[in-house]
Coordinates of C-alpha atoms in Angstrom, one line a residue:
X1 CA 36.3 48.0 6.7
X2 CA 36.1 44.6 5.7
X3 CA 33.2 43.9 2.5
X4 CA 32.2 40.6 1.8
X5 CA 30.2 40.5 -1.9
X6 CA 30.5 44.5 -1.6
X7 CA 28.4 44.4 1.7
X8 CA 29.7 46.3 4.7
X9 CA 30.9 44.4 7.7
X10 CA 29.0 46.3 10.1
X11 CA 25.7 44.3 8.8
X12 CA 27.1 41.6 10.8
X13 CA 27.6 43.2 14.1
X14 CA 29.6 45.9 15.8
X15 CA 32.0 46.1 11.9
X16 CA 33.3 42.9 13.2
X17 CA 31.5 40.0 11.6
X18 CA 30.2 37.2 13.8
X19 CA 31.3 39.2 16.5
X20 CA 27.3 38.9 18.2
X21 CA 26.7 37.4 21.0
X22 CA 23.5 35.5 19.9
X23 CA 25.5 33.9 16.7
X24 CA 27.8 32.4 19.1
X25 CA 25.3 31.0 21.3
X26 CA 23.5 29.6 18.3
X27 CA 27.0 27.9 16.8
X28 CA 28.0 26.9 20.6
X29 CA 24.8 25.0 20.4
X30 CA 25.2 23.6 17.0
X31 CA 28.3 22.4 18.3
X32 CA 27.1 20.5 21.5
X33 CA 23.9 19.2 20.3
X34 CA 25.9 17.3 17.3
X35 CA 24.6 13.5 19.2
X36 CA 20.8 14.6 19.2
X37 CA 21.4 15.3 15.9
X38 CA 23.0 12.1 15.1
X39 CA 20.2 10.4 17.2
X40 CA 17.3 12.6 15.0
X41 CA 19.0 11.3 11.9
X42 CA 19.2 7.7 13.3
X43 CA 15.5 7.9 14.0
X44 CA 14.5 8.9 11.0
X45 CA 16.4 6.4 8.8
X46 CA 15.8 3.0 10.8
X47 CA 12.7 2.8 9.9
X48 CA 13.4 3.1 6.0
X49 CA 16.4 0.5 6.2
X50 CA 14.0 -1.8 8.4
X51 CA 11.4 -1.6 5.2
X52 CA 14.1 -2.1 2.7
X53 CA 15.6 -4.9 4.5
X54 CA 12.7 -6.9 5.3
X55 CA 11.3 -6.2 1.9
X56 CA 13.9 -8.5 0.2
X57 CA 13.0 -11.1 1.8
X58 CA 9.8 -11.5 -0.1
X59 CA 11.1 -10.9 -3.1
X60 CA 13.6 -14.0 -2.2
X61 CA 10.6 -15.8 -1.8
X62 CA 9.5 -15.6 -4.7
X63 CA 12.5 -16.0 -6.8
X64 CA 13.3 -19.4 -4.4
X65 CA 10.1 -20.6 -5.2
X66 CA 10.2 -20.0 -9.3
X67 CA 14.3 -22.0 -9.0
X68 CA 12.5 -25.5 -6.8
X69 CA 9.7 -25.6 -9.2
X70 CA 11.7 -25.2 -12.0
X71 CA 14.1 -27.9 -10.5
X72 CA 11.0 -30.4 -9.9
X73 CA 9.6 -28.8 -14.0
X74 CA 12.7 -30.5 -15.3
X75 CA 12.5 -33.5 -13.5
X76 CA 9.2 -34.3 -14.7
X77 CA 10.5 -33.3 -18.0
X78 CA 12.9 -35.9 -18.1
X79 CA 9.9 -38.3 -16.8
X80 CA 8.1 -37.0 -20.0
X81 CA 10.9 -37.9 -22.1
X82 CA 10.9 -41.3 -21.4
X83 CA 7.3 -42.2 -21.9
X84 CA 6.4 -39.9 -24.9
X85 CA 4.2 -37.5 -23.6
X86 CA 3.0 -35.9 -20.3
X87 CA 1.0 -38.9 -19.0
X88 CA -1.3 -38.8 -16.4
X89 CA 1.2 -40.0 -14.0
X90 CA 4.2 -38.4 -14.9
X91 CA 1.7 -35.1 -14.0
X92 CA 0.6 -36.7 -10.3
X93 CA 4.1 -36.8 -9.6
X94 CA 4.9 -33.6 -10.1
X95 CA 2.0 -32.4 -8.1
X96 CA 3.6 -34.1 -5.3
X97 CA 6.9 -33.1 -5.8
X98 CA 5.1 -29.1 -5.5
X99 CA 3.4 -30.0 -2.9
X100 CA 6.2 -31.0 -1.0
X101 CA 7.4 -27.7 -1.7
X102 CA 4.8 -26.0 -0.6
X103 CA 3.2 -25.4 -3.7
X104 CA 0.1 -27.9 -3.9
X105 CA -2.8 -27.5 -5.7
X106 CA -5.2 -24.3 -5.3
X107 CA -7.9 -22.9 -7.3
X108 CA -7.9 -19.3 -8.5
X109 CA -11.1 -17.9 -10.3
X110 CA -12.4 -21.5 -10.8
X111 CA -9.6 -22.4 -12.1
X112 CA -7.3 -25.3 -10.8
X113 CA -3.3 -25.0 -10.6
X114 CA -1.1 -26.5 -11.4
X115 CA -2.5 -26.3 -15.1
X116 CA -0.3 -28.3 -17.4
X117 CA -2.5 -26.7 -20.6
X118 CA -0.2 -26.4 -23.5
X119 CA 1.5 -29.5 -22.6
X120 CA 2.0 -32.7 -25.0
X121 CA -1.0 -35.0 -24.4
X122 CA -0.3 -37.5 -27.3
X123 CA 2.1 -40.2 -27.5
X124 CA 5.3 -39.1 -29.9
X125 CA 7.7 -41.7 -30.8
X126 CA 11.5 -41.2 -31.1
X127 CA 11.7 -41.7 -34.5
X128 CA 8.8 -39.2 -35.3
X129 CA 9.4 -36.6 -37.6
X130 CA 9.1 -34.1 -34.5
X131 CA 9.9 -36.1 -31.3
X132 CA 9.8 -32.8 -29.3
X133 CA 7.8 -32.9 -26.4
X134 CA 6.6 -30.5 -24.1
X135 CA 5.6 -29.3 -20.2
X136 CA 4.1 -26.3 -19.9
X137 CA 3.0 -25.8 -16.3
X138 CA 1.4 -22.9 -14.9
X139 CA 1.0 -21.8 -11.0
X140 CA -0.2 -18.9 -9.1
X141 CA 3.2 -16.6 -8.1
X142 CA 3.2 -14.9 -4.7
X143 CA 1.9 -10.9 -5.2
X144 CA 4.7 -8.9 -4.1
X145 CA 2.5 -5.6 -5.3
X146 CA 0.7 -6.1 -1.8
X147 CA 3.9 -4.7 -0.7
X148 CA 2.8 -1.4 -1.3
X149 CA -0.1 -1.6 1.3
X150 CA 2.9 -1.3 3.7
X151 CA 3.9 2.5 2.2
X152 CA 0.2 3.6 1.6
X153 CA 0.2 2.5 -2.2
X154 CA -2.6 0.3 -4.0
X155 CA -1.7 -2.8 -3.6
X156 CA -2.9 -6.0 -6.1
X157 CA -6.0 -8.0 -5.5
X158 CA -6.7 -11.4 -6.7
X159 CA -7.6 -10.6 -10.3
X160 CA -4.0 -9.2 -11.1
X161 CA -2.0 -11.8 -9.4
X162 CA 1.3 -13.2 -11.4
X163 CA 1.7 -16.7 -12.6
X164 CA 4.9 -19.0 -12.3
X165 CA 4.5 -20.1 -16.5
X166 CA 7.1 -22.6 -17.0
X167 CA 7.5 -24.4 -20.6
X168 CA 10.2 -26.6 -21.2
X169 CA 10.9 -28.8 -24.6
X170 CA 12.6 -32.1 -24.7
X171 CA 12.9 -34.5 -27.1
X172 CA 11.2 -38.0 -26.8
X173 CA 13.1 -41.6 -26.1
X174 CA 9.5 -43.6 -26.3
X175 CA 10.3 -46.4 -29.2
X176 CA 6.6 -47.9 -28.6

């Protein structure tokens, strides 16, 4: 008699084990159903790669948009540079350089953006004891936590959106 963990055979059927009809019917249709099973599988995980794969693309979004405006942050900072200070035009050009990006002004909670606050408003000359100047800008981010509506989660609202903060220093080349 054949024991298998000190179990009799005969539990299994007939003291052969496996030897039922009904097991082999059961593994003969394991064995041919092996594509709906494939297909159940399938069905179940193309939704969850669809969701993961279209979710990047916000997130790219975002991070696109924080590079340009950088890009266009340092090119006003250079502007900056030259002059002194963040001058009134020097700030109108970059507000059309982000609007040509897309980015143009809004207003969030009464507040408008972009918000150069922080920024150097007086005139620093080179040979100052600190000729450092700065640009701080700050813009609304997109709110990728509205994502989670999409799963059932809580998504943001208005109040907790994110901010693009961008400060950069340079040093001033105004002699006058």
């Amino acid at each position: 008699m054949l024991r298998i963990n000190g179990l009799p055979s005969c539990i299994f059927g007939a003291g052969r084990p496996f030897s039922s009809g009904w097991v082999q019917r059961l593994a003969a249709l394991f064995r041919d159903e092996r594509g709906v099973s494939n297909l159940l599988v399938t069905l179940f995980l193309l939704p969850l790669l669809l969701f993961l794969m279209f979710a990047i693309v916000p997130v790219f979004v975002y991070s696109m948009k924080g590079a340009h405006m950088n890009t266009a942050v340092s090119h006003a900072l250079k502007e900056a540079e030259a002059v002194g200070y963040v001058s009134p035009e020097v700030a109108a050009r970059l507000n059309d350089r982000l609007a040509a990006l897309g980015m143009g002004g809004v207003t969030v909670n009464g507040t408008g953006y972009p918000s150069y606050a922080g920024s150097t408003a007086g005139k620093v000359l080179r040979d100052a004891a600190d000729p450092t100047v700065k640009l701080a800008v700050k813009y609304p981010a997109p709110n990728l936590s509205r994502m989670l509506r999409a799963i059932g989660g809580q998504g943001g609202g208005e109040a907790a959106e994110g901010f693009y903060y961008i400060v950069l220093y340079g040093r001033s080349e105004a002699y006058e």
